[in-house]
């Protein structure tokens, strides 16, 4: 160990839905700490992914995508979760998609700037731009929207150009003791990871708007003779949704369970049994008490 003082801090990652915030955090941490799907509004919670290297620990705060909140309580709570995540951080990172600047990006920028900390710009999905030079006018025009502390173009999915970003973030981490254990990868526990994995598989298998009406809660956790038995409830907002989640002859629910169990058994490196139940709580996304009760 060197005598260099330790540095540690938080960098919040903000942006409109689907720009690749969670993919980026997973790539930086080197582990899936936050679920990813091709659909907007996948992340619903503030999740801290941890990158500890040498004397520096970076807490990367994932947030729900900032969007024009519709009337739903869930939308509102998700936007509040993202907005509130700028408090107490050392750096804000605005993620945008290469070549696409929309009103919701401007909204996310104003949230990022509201914390009074430096804002770095991340231009993600550069793998979709050819030739690369075509990026320059976009970077220049977004650069005029704010006095960014730095700009890093990268591809989170291909893990391309991540190192310059880590170096930039490191410069903004203040001296101080680590906030988390140095082998910890996230601030969330296994139950959360299980619930989110089930929600990810549901989101990938179900169509259109339905994933938005789903919440997953782990309610049983028992280890017997090396077998982990987990029970989880999938909450839906209407009876008709329950039938869709279960599928004909239970096929959809079975497939969700199969995919989630495979991934969890691999990641936890143990045998596990996963029971899924579907329950209805009428109109829960409109009901703030229910939204908060489900852990949002
Ligand atoms: N081509 C390409 N796709 C990417 C890249 N990064 C992320 N994606 C894809 O973009 C989609 C959304 O990724 P997420 O990481 O879930 O996006 P997010 O910003 O966390 O979305 P919300 O949680 O809904 O706000 C997924 O299909 C990713 O695979 C990238 O660098 N290149
Ligand atoms: Mg996300």
PDB file of C-alpha atoms and ligand atoms in Angstrom:
ATOM      1  CA  UNK A   1       0.000   0.000   0.000  1.00  0.00           C
ATOM      2  CA  UNK A   2       1.231   3.478  -0.789  1.00  0.00           C
ATOM      3  CA  UNK A   3       0.845   6.385   1.591  1.00  0.00           C
ATOM      4  CA  UNK A   4      -1.327   8.309  -0.832  1.00  0.00           C
ATOM      5  CA  UNK A   5      -4.473   9.548   0.815  1.00  0.00           C
ATOM      6  CA  UNK A   6      -7.691   7.889  -0.196  1.00  0.00           C
ATOM      7  CA  UNK A   7     -10.257   9.564  -2.408  1.00  0.00           C
ATOM      8  CA  UNK A   8     -13.906   8.701  -2.571  1.00  0.00           C
ATOM      9  CA  UNK A   9     -17.089  10.277  -3.802  1.00  0.00           C
ATOM     10  CA  UNK A  10     -20.280  10.000  -5.782  1.00  0.00           C
ATOM     11  CA  UNK A  11     -20.961  10.691  -9.443  1.00  0.00           C
ATOM     12  CA  UNK A  12     -24.627  10.721 -10.426  1.00  0.00           C
ATOM     13  CA  UNK A  13     -25.588   9.545 -13.909  1.00  0.00           C
ATOM     14  CA  UNK A  14     -28.553  11.365 -15.399  1.00  0.00           C
ATOM     15  CA  UNK A  15     -30.254  11.377 -18.768  1.00  0.00           C
ATOM     16  CA  UNK A  16     -33.505  10.725 -20.529  1.00  0.00           C
ATOM     17  CA  UNK A  17     -34.809   7.128 -20.658  1.00  0.00           C
ATOM     18  CA  UNK A  18     -32.969   4.557 -22.775  1.00  0.00           C
ATOM     19  CA  UNK A  19     -29.742   6.488 -23.440  1.00  0.00           C
ATOM     20  CA  UNK A  20     -27.669   3.719 -21.811  1.00  0.00           C
ATOM     21  CA  UNK A  21     -27.089   4.911 -18.233  1.00  0.00           C
ATOM     22  CA  UNK A  22     -27.425   1.460 -16.659  1.00  0.00           C
ATOM     23  CA  UNK A  23     -25.386  -0.220 -19.405  1.00  0.00           C
ATOM     24  CA  UNK A  24     -22.627   2.293 -18.699  1.00  0.00           C
ATOM     25  CA  UNK A  25     -22.655   1.692 -14.947  1.00  0.00           C
ATOM     26  CA  UNK A  26     -22.520  -2.076 -15.450  1.00  0.00           C
ATOM     27  CA  UNK A  27     -19.621  -1.691 -17.873  1.00  0.00           C
ATOM     28  CA  UNK A  28     -17.708   0.532 -15.440  1.00  0.00           C
ATOM     29  CA  UNK A  29     -18.350  -1.694 -12.418  1.00  0.00           C
ATOM     30  CA  UNK A  30     -17.690  -4.861 -14.429  1.00  0.00           C
ATOM     31  CA  UNK A  31     -20.807  -6.541 -13.039  1.00  0.00           C
ATOM     32  CA  UNK A  32     -24.532  -6.284 -13.662  1.00  0.00           C
ATOM     33  CA  UNK A  33     -25.667  -4.025 -10.849  1.00  0.00           C
ATOM     34  CA  UNK A  34     -28.588  -2.505 -12.751  1.00  0.00           C
ATOM     35  CA  UNK A  35     -30.977  -4.156 -15.199  1.00  0.00           C
ATOM     36  CA  UNK A  36     -30.994  -3.181 -18.872  1.00  0.00           C
ATOM     37  CA  UNK A  37     -33.651  -3.569 -21.551  1.00  0.00           C
ATOM     38  CA  UNK A  38     -34.328  -1.993 -24.928  1.00  0.00           C
ATOM     39  CA  UNK A  39     -37.458  -0.366 -23.468  1.00  0.00           C
ATOM     40  CA  UNK A  40     -37.617   3.107 -21.937  1.00  0.00           C
ATOM     41  CA  UNK A  41     -38.096   3.517 -18.182  1.00  0.00           C
ATOM     42  CA  UNK A  42     -36.364   0.319 -17.148  1.00  0.00           C
ATOM     43  CA  UNK A  43     -34.577   1.692 -14.080  1.00  0.00           C
ATOM     44  CA  UNK A  44     -36.901   2.785 -11.269  1.00  0.00           C
ATOM     45  CA  UNK A  45     -34.540   3.164  -8.320  1.00  0.00           C
ATOM     46  CA  UNK A  46     -31.439   5.016  -7.287  1.00  0.00           C
ATOM     47  CA  UNK A  47     -28.736   2.338  -7.371  1.00  0.00           C
ATOM     48  CA  UNK A  48     -25.094   2.920  -6.501  1.00  0.00           C
ATOM     49  CA  UNK A  49     -22.560   0.865  -8.456  1.00  0.00           C
ATOM     50  CA  UNK A  50     -19.048   0.861  -7.012  1.00  0.00           C
ATOM     51  CA  UNK A  51     -15.719   1.109  -8.728  1.00  0.00           C
ATOM     52  CA  UNK A  52     -12.784   0.833  -6.333  1.00  0.00           C
ATOM     53  CA  UNK A  53      -9.285   1.048  -7.735  1.00  0.00           C
ATOM     54  CA  UNK A  54      -6.180   1.631  -5.685  1.00  0.00           C
ATOM     55  CA  UNK A  55      -6.804   4.607  -3.461  1.00  0.00           C
ATOM     56  CA  UNK A  56      -9.979   5.775  -5.161  1.00  0.00           C
ATOM     57  CA  UNK A  57     -13.553   4.643  -4.735  1.00  0.00           C
ATOM     58  CA  UNK A  58     -16.164   5.976  -7.144  1.00  0.00           C
ATOM     59  CA  UNK A  59     -19.847   5.551  -6.351  1.00  0.00           C
ATOM     60  CA  UNK A  60     -21.732   5.684  -9.657  1.00  0.00           C
ATOM     61  CA  UNK A  61     -25.351   6.551  -8.987  1.00  0.00           C
ATOM     62  CA  UNK A  62     -27.815   5.099 -11.512  1.00  0.00           C
ATOM     63  CA  UNK A  63     -31.151   6.895 -11.793  1.00  0.00           C
ATOM     64  CA  UNK A  64     -34.474   6.477 -13.599  1.00  0.00           C
ATOM     65  CA  UNK A  65     -34.527   8.199 -16.991  1.00  0.00           C
ATOM     66  CA  UNK A  66     -35.892  11.719 -16.726  1.00  0.00           C
ATOM     67  CA  UNK A  67     -39.034  12.071 -18.788  1.00  0.00           C
ATOM     68  CA  UNK A  68     -42.091  14.221 -19.176  1.00  0.00           C
ATOM     69  CA  UNK A  69     -44.002  12.911 -16.218  1.00  0.00           C
ATOM     70  CA  UNK A  70     -47.449  11.778 -17.254  1.00  0.00           C
ATOM     71  CA  UNK A  71     -50.142  11.791 -14.630  1.00  0.00           C
ATOM     72  CA  UNK A  72     -49.095   8.559 -12.962  1.00  0.00           C
ATOM     73  CA  UNK A  73     -47.722   8.613  -9.443  1.00  0.00           C
ATOM     74  CA  UNK A  74     -45.073   6.132 -10.581  1.00  0.00           C
ATOM     75  CA  UNK A  75     -43.831   8.567 -13.258  1.00  0.00           C
ATOM     76  CA  UNK A  76     -43.686  11.350 -10.746  1.00  0.00           C
ATOM     77  CA  UNK A  77     -41.875   9.276  -8.130  1.00  0.00           C
ATOM     78  CA  UNK A  78     -39.334   8.099 -10.739  1.00  0.00           C
ATOM     79  CA  UNK A  79     -38.590  11.675 -11.806  1.00  0.00           C
ATOM     80  CA  UNK A  80     -38.285  12.701  -8.166  1.00  0.00           C
ATOM     81  CA  UNK A  81     -35.893   9.839  -7.519  1.00  0.00           C
ATOM     82  CA  UNK A  82     -33.661  11.030 -10.364  1.00  0.00           C
ATOM     83  CA  UNK A  83     -33.926  14.703  -9.440  1.00  0.00           C
ATOM     84  CA  UNK A  84     -33.219  14.036  -5.768  1.00  0.00           C
ATOM     85  CA  UNK A  85     -30.117  12.024  -6.651  1.00  0.00           C
ATOM     86  CA  UNK A  86     -28.087  15.152  -7.449  1.00  0.00           C
ATOM     87  CA  UNK A  87     -28.028  16.066  -3.765  1.00  0.00           C
ATOM     88  CA  UNK A  88     -24.743  15.377  -2.043  1.00  0.00           C
ATOM     89  CA  UNK A  89     -22.797  14.177  -5.085  1.00  0.00           C
ATOM     90  CA  UNK A  90     -19.398  15.424  -6.239  1.00  0.00           C
ATOM     91  CA  UNK A  91     -20.017  15.233  -9.960  1.00  0.00           C
ATOM     92  CA  UNK A  92     -22.975  14.930 -12.310  1.00  0.00           C
ATOM     93  CA  UNK A  93     -22.739  13.048 -15.607  1.00  0.00           C
ATOM     94  CA  UNK A  94     -25.234  13.729 -18.364  1.00  0.00           C
ATOM     95  CA  UNK A  95     -25.604  10.811 -20.758  1.00  0.00           C
ATOM     96  CA  UNK A  96     -26.957  11.546 -24.248  1.00  0.00           C
ATOM     97  CA  UNK A  97     -27.275   9.417 -27.365  1.00  0.00           C
ATOM     98  CA  UNK A  98     -24.894  10.274 -30.192  1.00  0.00           C
ATOM     99  CA  UNK A  99     -26.692  12.337 -32.808  1.00  0.00           C
ATOM    100  CA  UNK A 100     -29.938  12.789 -30.879  1.00  0.00           C
ATOM    101  CA  UNK A 101     -30.689  15.802 -28.733  1.00  0.00           C
ATOM    102  CA  UNK A 102     -34.289  16.141 -27.569  1.00  0.00           C
ATOM    103  CA  UNK A 103     -36.308  18.232 -25.154  1.00  0.00           C
ATOM    104  CA  UNK A 104     -35.941  15.536 -22.513  1.00  0.00           C
ATOM    105  CA  UNK A 105     -32.148  15.834 -22.813  1.00  0.00           C
ATOM    106  CA  UNK A 106     -32.445  19.535 -22.057  1.00  0.00           C
ATOM    107  CA  UNK A 107     -34.646  18.684 -19.078  1.00  0.00           C
ATOM    108  CA  UNK A 108     -32.039  16.174 -17.837  1.00  0.00           C
ATOM    109  CA  UNK A 109     -29.282  18.763 -18.312  1.00  0.00           C
ATOM    110  CA  UNK A 110     -31.119  21.275 -16.168  1.00  0.00           C
ATOM    111  CA  UNK A 111     -31.490  18.665 -13.413  1.00  0.00           C
ATOM    112  CA  UNK A 112     -27.775  17.772 -13.697  1.00  0.00           C
ATOM    113  CA  UNK A 113     -26.810  21.446 -13.461  1.00  0.00           C
ATOM    114  CA  UNK A 114     -29.175  22.101 -10.541  1.00  0.00           C
ATOM    115  CA  UNK A 115     -26.868  20.432  -8.030  1.00  0.00           C
ATOM    116  CA  UNK A 116     -24.218  23.130  -8.407  1.00  0.00           C
ATOM    117  CA  UNK A 117     -21.494  20.517  -9.042  1.00  0.00           C
ATOM    118  CA  UNK A 118     -19.480  20.149 -12.263  1.00  0.00           C
ATOM    119  CA  UNK A 119     -21.325  18.387 -15.092  1.00  0.00           C
ATOM    120  CA  UNK A 120     -19.511  16.039 -17.462  1.00  0.00           C
ATOM    121  CA  UNK A 121     -21.055  15.129 -20.821  1.00  0.00           C
ATOM    122  CA  UNK A 122     -21.082  11.518 -22.004  1.00  0.00           C
ATOM    123  CA  UNK A 123     -22.005  10.937 -25.624  1.00  0.00           C
ATOM    124  CA  UNK A 124     -22.988   7.270 -25.699  1.00  0.00           C
ATOM    125  CA  UNK A 125     -23.762   4.812 -28.521  1.00  0.00           C
ATOM    126  CA  UNK A 126     -20.996   6.154 -30.767  1.00  0.00           C
ATOM    127  CA  UNK A 127     -20.859   2.675 -32.316  1.00  0.00           C
ATOM    128  CA  UNK A 128     -23.966   3.684 -34.260  1.00  0.00           C
ATOM    129  CA  UNK A 129     -22.256   6.647 -35.925  1.00  0.00           C
ATOM    130  CA  UNK A 130     -20.211   6.214 -39.079  1.00  0.00           C
ATOM    131  CA  UNK A 131     -17.930   7.743 -39.983  1.00  0.00           C
ATOM    132  CA  UNK A 132     -16.748   8.860 -36.540  1.00  0.00           C
ATOM    133  CA  UNK A 133     -16.107  12.397 -37.801  1.00  0.00           C
ATOM    134  CA  UNK A 134     -19.866  12.788 -38.160  1.00  0.00           C
ATOM    135  CA  UNK A 135     -19.948  13.009 -34.349  1.00  0.00           C
ATOM    136  CA  UNK A 136     -18.016  16.263 -34.150  1.00  0.00           C
ATOM    137  CA  UNK A 137     -20.798  18.700 -35.105  1.00  0.00           C
ATOM    138  CA  UNK A 138     -23.129  16.985 -32.621  1.00  0.00           C
ATOM    139  CA  UNK A 139     -20.587  17.175 -29.803  1.00  0.00           C
ATOM    140  CA  UNK A 140     -19.974  20.838 -30.631  1.00  0.00           C
ATOM    141  CA  UNK A 141     -23.646  21.728 -30.608  1.00  0.00           C
ATOM    142  CA  UNK A 142     -24.399  19.917 -27.332  1.00  0.00           C
ATOM    143  CA  UNK A 143     -21.247  21.486 -25.906  1.00  0.00           C
ATOM    144  CA  UNK A 144     -22.858  24.901 -26.412  1.00  0.00           C
ATOM    145  CA  UNK A 145     -25.772  23.962 -24.117  1.00  0.00           C
ATOM    146  CA  UNK A 146     -23.641  24.094 -20.960  1.00  0.00           C
ATOM    147  CA  UNK A 147     -20.120  24.747 -19.728  1.00  0.00           C
ATOM    148  CA  UNK A 148     -19.326  21.027 -19.348  1.00  0.00           C
ATOM    149  CA  UNK A 149     -16.345  20.025 -17.212  1.00  0.00           C
ATOM    150  CA  UNK A 150     -15.392  17.458 -19.869  1.00  0.00           C
ATOM    151  CA  UNK A 151     -16.839  15.521 -22.785  1.00  0.00           C
ATOM    152  CA  UNK A 152     -16.272  11.808 -23.404  1.00  0.00           C
ATOM    153  CA  UNK A 153     -17.728  10.024 -26.436  1.00  0.00           C
ATOM    154  CA  UNK A 154     -17.981   6.273 -25.852  1.00  0.00           C
ATOM    155  CA  UNK A 155     -19.894   3.080 -26.414  1.00  0.00           C
ATOM    156  CA  UNK A 156     -21.123   1.548 -23.180  1.00  0.00           C
ATOM    157  CA  UNK A 157     -22.370  -1.569 -24.921  1.00  0.00           C
ATOM    158  CA  UNK A 158     -19.037  -2.238 -26.635  1.00  0.00           C
ATOM    159  CA  UNK A 159     -17.062  -1.002 -23.613  1.00  0.00           C
ATOM    160  CA  UNK A 160     -15.221   1.343 -25.925  1.00  0.00           C
ATOM    161  CA  UNK A 161     -13.404   4.433 -24.562  1.00  0.00           C
ATOM    162  CA  UNK A 162     -14.390   3.874 -20.912  1.00  0.00           C
ATOM    163  CA  UNK A 163     -10.914   4.472 -19.511  1.00  0.00           C
ATOM    164  CA  UNK A 164     -10.771   8.216 -20.352  1.00  0.00           C
ATOM    165  CA  UNK A 165     -14.101   8.573 -18.532  1.00  0.00           C
ATOM    166  CA  UNK A 166     -12.795   6.812 -15.419  1.00  0.00           C
ATOM    167  CA  UNK A 167      -9.801   9.156 -15.446  1.00  0.00           C
ATOM    168  CA  UNK A 168     -12.017  12.224 -15.710  1.00  0.00           C
ATOM    169  CA  UNK A 169     -14.341  11.073 -12.915  1.00  0.00           C
ATOM    170  CA  UNK A 170     -11.367  10.225 -10.692  1.00  0.00           C
ATOM    171  CA  UNK A 171     -10.161  13.833 -10.883  1.00  0.00           C
ATOM    172  CA  UNK A 172     -13.382  14.968  -9.189  1.00  0.00           C
ATOM    173  CA  UNK A 173     -13.347  12.534  -6.259  1.00  0.00           C
ATOM    174  CA  UNK A 174     -12.440  14.406  -3.064  1.00  0.00           C
ATOM    175  CA  UNK A 175      -9.981  13.163  -0.468  1.00  0.00           C
ATOM    176  CA  UNK A 176     -11.710  11.028   2.125  1.00  0.00           C
ATOM    177  CA  UNK A 177     -12.240   7.520   3.425  1.00  0.00           C
ATOM    178  CA  UNK A 178     -14.143   4.985   1.361  1.00  0.00           C
ATOM    179  CA  UNK A 179     -17.908   5.106   1.831  1.00  0.00           C
ATOM    180  CA  UNK A 180     -18.310   1.374   1.055  1.00  0.00           C
ATOM    181  CA  UNK A 181     -16.230  -1.800   1.499  1.00  0.00           C
ATOM    182  CA  UNK A 182     -13.574  -2.057  -1.172  1.00  0.00           C
ATOM    183  CA  UNK A 183     -14.937  -5.378  -2.506  1.00  0.00           C
ATOM    184  CA  UNK A 184     -18.551  -4.195  -2.602  1.00  0.00           C
ATOM    185  CA  UNK A 185     -20.042  -3.727  -6.083  1.00  0.00           C
ATOM    186  CA  UNK A 186     -23.362  -2.107  -5.258  1.00  0.00           C
ATOM    187  CA  UNK A 187     -25.334  -0.631  -2.385  1.00  0.00           C
ATOM    188  CA  UNK A 188     -28.182  -3.105  -3.007  1.00  0.00           C
ATOM    189  CA  UNK A 189     -28.715  -6.534  -1.504  1.00  0.00           C
ATOM    190  CA  UNK A 190     -29.407  -9.897  -3.130  1.00  0.00           C
ATOM    191  CA  UNK A 191     -33.159  -9.652  -2.678  1.00  0.00           C
ATOM    192  CA  UNK A 192     -33.197  -6.491  -4.732  1.00  0.00           C
ATOM    193  CA  UNK A 193     -31.068  -8.144  -7.379  1.00  0.00           C
ATOM    194  CA  UNK A 194     -33.463 -11.096  -7.560  1.00  0.00           C
ATOM    195  CA  UNK A 195     -36.555  -8.870  -7.834  1.00  0.00           C
ATOM    196  CA  UNK A 196     -34.921  -6.764 -10.534  1.00  0.00           C
ATOM    197  CA  UNK A 197     -33.812  -9.810 -12.515  1.00  0.00           C
ATOM    198  CA  UNK A 198     -37.407 -11.072 -12.562  1.00  0.00           C
ATOM    199  CA  UNK A 199     -38.617  -7.630 -13.637  1.00  0.00           C
ATOM    200  CA  UNK A 200     -36.013  -7.557 -16.414  1.00  0.00           C
ATOM    201  CA  UNK A 201     -37.139 -10.918 -17.813  1.00  0.00           C
ATOM    202  CA  UNK A 202     -40.785  -9.805 -17.631  1.00  0.00           C
ATOM    203  CA  UNK A 203     -39.969  -6.572 -19.433  1.00  0.00           C
ATOM    204  CA  UNK A 204     -38.144  -8.450 -22.183  1.00  0.00           C
ATOM    205  CA  UNK A 205     -40.939 -10.997 -22.672  1.00  0.00           C
ATOM    206  CA  UNK A 206     -44.026  -8.831 -22.419  1.00  0.00           C
ATOM    207  CA  UNK A 207     -45.162  -6.361 -24.998  1.00  0.00           C
ATOM    208  CA  UNK A 208     -45.721  -2.656 -25.156  1.00  0.00           C
ATOM    209  CA  UNK A 209     -46.810  -0.851 -22.034  1.00  0.00           C
ATOM    210  CA  UNK A 210     -47.385  -3.793 -19.743  1.00  0.00           C
ATOM    211  CA  UNK A 211     -43.928  -3.793 -18.101  1.00  0.00           C
ATOM    212  CA  UNK A 212     -44.716  -0.326 -16.854  1.00  0.00           C
ATOM    213  CA  UNK A 213     -47.544  -1.766 -14.727  1.00  0.00           C
ATOM    214  CA  UNK A 214     -45.395  -4.419 -13.068  1.00  0.00           C
ATOM    215  CA  UNK A 215     -43.601  -4.438  -9.764  1.00  0.00           C
ATOM    216  CA  UNK A 216     -41.752  -7.370  -8.209  1.00  0.00           C
ATOM    217  CA  UNK A 217     -41.273  -8.077  -4.524  1.00  0.00           C
ATOM    218  CA  UNK A 218     -39.254 -10.919  -3.035  1.00  0.00           C
ATOM    219  CA  UNK A 219     -41.227 -12.230  -0.077  1.00  0.00           C
ATOM    220  CA  UNK A 220     -39.629 -15.588   0.777  1.00  0.00           C
ATOM    221  CA  UNK A 221     -35.974 -16.521   1.156  1.00  0.00           C
ATOM    222  CA  UNK A 222     -34.855 -19.771   2.672  1.00  0.00           C
ATOM    223  CA  UNK A 223     -31.754 -21.915   2.339  1.00  0.00           C
ATOM    224  CA  UNK A 224     -32.097 -25.645   2.983  1.00  0.00           C
ATOM    225  CA  UNK A 225     -29.300 -28.139   2.299  1.00  0.00           C
ATOM    226  CA  UNK A 226     -27.541 -25.795  -0.092  1.00  0.00           C
ATOM    227  CA  UNK A 227     -30.715 -25.094  -2.073  1.00  0.00           C
ATOM    228  CA  UNK A 228     -31.889 -21.516  -2.045  1.00  0.00           C
ATOM    229  CA  UNK A 229     -35.686 -21.235  -2.176  1.00  0.00           C
ATOM    230  CA  UNK A 230     -36.910 -17.827  -3.239  1.00  0.00           C
ATOM    231  CA  UNK A 231     -40.504 -16.679  -3.590  1.00  0.00           C
ATOM    232  CA  UNK A 232     -41.474 -13.482  -5.400  1.00  0.00           C
ATOM    233  CA  UNK A 233     -44.735 -11.711  -6.128  1.00  0.00           C
ATOM    234  CA  UNK A 234     -45.323  -9.980  -9.442  1.00  0.00           C
ATOM    235  CA  UNK A 235     -47.793  -7.163  -8.925  1.00  0.00           C
ATOM    236  CA  UNK A 236     -49.986  -6.051 -11.804  1.00  0.00           C
ATOM    237  CA  UNK A 237     -52.535  -3.244 -12.010  1.00  0.00           C
ATOM    238  CA  UNK A 238     -55.507  -5.115 -13.519  1.00  0.00           C
ATOM    239  CA  UNK A 239     -57.005  -8.614 -13.762  1.00  0.00           C
ATOM    240  CA  UNK A 240     -56.525  -8.670 -17.537  1.00  0.00           C
ATOM    241  CA  UNK A 241     -52.788  -8.098 -17.007  1.00  0.00           C
ATOM    242  CA  UNK A 242     -52.595 -11.019 -14.639  1.00  0.00           C
ATOM    243  CA  UNK A 243     -53.841 -13.322 -17.387  1.00  0.00           C
ATOM    244  CA  UNK A 244     -51.230 -11.955 -19.811  1.00  0.00           C
ATOM    245  CA  UNK A 245     -48.348 -12.362 -17.368  1.00  0.00           C
ATOM    246  CA  UNK A 246     -49.372 -15.945 -16.637  1.00  0.00           C
ATOM    247  CA  UNK A 247     -49.880 -16.717 -20.327  1.00  0.00           C
ATOM    248  CA  UNK A 248     -51.739 -19.602 -21.863  1.00  0.00           C
ATOM    249  CA  UNK A 249     -51.357 -22.660 -19.660  1.00  0.00           C
ATOM    250  CA  UNK A 250     -48.886 -20.682 -17.526  1.00  0.00           C
ATOM    251  CA  UNK A 251     -46.324 -20.611 -20.341  1.00  0.00           C
ATOM    252  CA  UNK A 252     -45.239 -16.973 -20.013  1.00  0.00           C
ATOM    253  CA  UNK A 253     -44.740 -17.064 -16.277  1.00  0.00           C
ATOM    254  CA  UNK A 254     -42.864 -20.325 -16.572  1.00  0.00           C
ATOM    255  CA  UNK A 255     -40.516 -18.862 -19.161  1.00  0.00           C
ATOM    256  CA  UNK A 256     -39.899 -15.756 -17.035  1.00  0.00           C
ATOM    257  CA  UNK A 257     -39.066 -18.007 -14.086  1.00  0.00           C
ATOM    258  CA  UNK A 258     -36.791 -20.178 -16.190  1.00  0.00           C
ATOM    259  CA  UNK A 259     -34.791 -17.246 -17.564  1.00  0.00           C
ATOM    260  CA  UNK A 260     -34.506 -15.537 -14.180  1.00  0.00           C
ATOM    261  CA  UNK A 261     -33.478 -18.741 -12.417  1.00  0.00           C
ATOM    262  CA  UNK A 262     -30.791 -19.518 -15.003  1.00  0.00           C
ATOM    263  CA  UNK A 263     -29.242 -16.091 -14.678  1.00  0.00           C
ATOM    264  CA  UNK A 264     -29.461 -16.013 -10.880  1.00  0.00           C
ATOM    265  CA  UNK A 265     -28.042 -19.516 -10.429  1.00  0.00           C
ATOM    266  CA  UNK A 266     -25.095 -18.525 -12.587  1.00  0.00           C
ATOM    267  CA  UNK A 267     -24.494 -15.228 -10.860  1.00  0.00           C
ATOM    268  CA  UNK A 268     -24.989 -16.491  -7.314  1.00  0.00           C
ATOM    269  CA  UNK A 269     -23.177 -19.700  -8.189  1.00  0.00           C
ATOM    270  CA  UNK A 270     -25.633 -21.964  -6.370  1.00  0.00           C
ATOM    271  CA  UNK A 271     -28.688 -24.089  -6.871  1.00  0.00           C
ATOM    272  CA  UNK A 272     -31.918 -22.221  -6.483  1.00  0.00           C
ATOM    273  CA  UNK A 273     -35.616 -22.651  -6.732  1.00  0.00           C
ATOM    274  CA  UNK A 274     -37.733 -19.678  -7.729  1.00  0.00           C
ATOM    275  CA  UNK A 275     -41.517 -19.511  -7.214  1.00  0.00           C
ATOM    276  CA  UNK A 276     -43.399 -16.668  -8.849  1.00  0.00           C
ATOM    277  CA  UNK A 277     -46.918 -15.524  -7.991  1.00  0.00           C
ATOM    278  CA  UNK A 278     -48.972 -12.910  -9.779  1.00  0.00           C
ATOM    279  CA  UNK A 279     -51.214 -10.614  -7.757  1.00  0.00           C
ATOM    280  CA  UNK A 280     -53.419  -7.687  -8.647  1.00  0.00           C
ATOM    281  CA  UNK A 281     -53.367  -4.350  -6.923  1.00  0.00           C
ATOM    282  CA  UNK A 282     -55.834  -2.242  -8.866  1.00  0.00           C
ATOM    283  CA  UNK A 283     -54.282   0.824 -10.539  1.00  0.00           C
ATOM    284  CA  UNK A 284     -51.196   0.741  -8.345  1.00  0.00           C
ATOM    285  CA  UNK A 285     -49.077   3.026 -10.626  1.00  0.00           C
ATOM    286  CA  UNK A 286     -51.636   5.781  -9.934  1.00  0.00           C
ATOM    287  CA  UNK A 287     -51.550   5.260  -6.207  1.00  0.00           C
ATOM    288  CA  UNK A 288     -48.596   6.966  -4.555  1.00  0.00           C
ATOM    289  CA  UNK A 289     -48.863   4.924  -1.342  1.00  0.00           C
ATOM    290  CA  UNK A 290     -48.724   1.691  -3.368  1.00  0.00           C
ATOM    291  CA  UNK A 291     -45.842   2.968  -5.511  1.00  0.00           C
ATOM    292  CA  UNK A 292     -43.833   3.759  -2.397  1.00  0.00           C
ATOM    293  CA  UNK A 293     -44.961   0.563  -0.695  1.00  0.00           C
ATOM    294  CA  UNK A 294     -43.431  -1.399  -3.568  1.00  0.00           C
ATOM    295  CA  UNK A 295     -40.066   0.134  -2.717  1.00  0.00           C
ATOM    296  CA  UNK A 296     -39.854   2.987  -5.212  1.00  0.00           C
TER     297      UNK A 296
HETATM  298  N1  LIG B   1     -25.796   0.600 -29.888  1.00  0.00           N
HETATM  299  C1  LIG B   1     -25.662   0.810 -28.589  1.00  0.00           C
HETATM  300  N2  LIG B   1     -26.678   0.527 -27.757  1.00  0.00           N
HETATM  301  C2  LIG B   1     -26.499   0.768 -26.435  1.00  0.00           C
HETATM  302  C3  LIG B   1     -25.310   1.320 -25.916  1.00  0.00           C
HETATM  303  N3  LIG B   1     -25.468   1.469 -24.582  1.00  0.00           N
HETATM  304  C4  LIG B   1     -26.696   1.012 -24.278  1.00  0.00           C
HETATM  305  N4  LIG B   1     -27.330   0.586 -25.392  1.00  0.00           N
HETATM  306  C5  LIG B   1     -28.671   0.001 -25.489  1.00  0.00           C
HETATM  307  O1  LIG B   1     -29.637   0.974 -25.168  1.00  0.00           O
HETATM  308  C6  LIG B   1     -30.774   0.353 -24.532  1.00  0.00           C
HETATM  309  C7  LIG B   1     -31.085   1.034 -23.212  1.00  0.00           C
HETATM  310  O2  LIG B   1     -30.022   0.791 -22.320  1.00  0.00           O
HETATM  311  P1  LIG B   1     -30.165   1.056 -20.746  1.00  0.00           P
HETATM  312  O3  LIG B   1     -28.811   0.929 -20.162  1.00  0.00           O
HETATM  313  O4  LIG B   1     -31.273   0.238 -20.179  1.00  0.00           O
HETATM  314  O5  LIG B   1     -30.624   2.589 -20.786  1.00  0.00           O
HETATM  315  P2  LIG B   1     -31.013   3.535 -19.535  1.00  0.00           P
HETATM  316  O6  LIG B   1     -30.554   4.900 -19.882  1.00  0.00           O
HETATM  317  O7  LIG B   1     -30.511   2.947 -18.278  1.00  0.00           O
HETATM  318  O8  LIG B   1     -32.609   3.466 -19.611  1.00  0.00           O
HETATM  319  P3  LIG B   1     -33.704   3.761 -18.426  1.00  0.00           P
HETATM  320  O9  LIG B   1     -33.322   2.948 -17.246  1.00  0.00           O
HETATM  321  O10 LIG B   1     -34.977   3.296 -19.049  1.00  0.00           O
HETATM  322  O11 LIG B   1     -33.676   5.228 -18.195  1.00  0.00           O
HETATM  323  C8  LIG B   1     -30.417  -1.132 -24.379  1.00  0.00           C
HETATM  324  O12 LIG B   1     -30.991  -1.840 -25.450  1.00  0.00           O
HETATM  325  C9  LIG B   1     -28.896  -1.114 -24.471  1.00  0.00           C
HETATM  326  O13 LIG B   1     -28.344  -2.334 -24.933  1.00  0.00           O
HETATM  327  C10 LIG B   1     -24.242   1.588 -26.824  1.00  0.00           C
HETATM  328  O14 LIG B   1     -23.168   2.056 -26.474  1.00  0.00           O
HETATM  329  N5  LIG B   1     -24.492   1.332 -28.141  1.00  0.00           N
HETATM  330 MG1  LIG B   2     -31.503   2.322 -16.612  1.00  0.00          MG
END
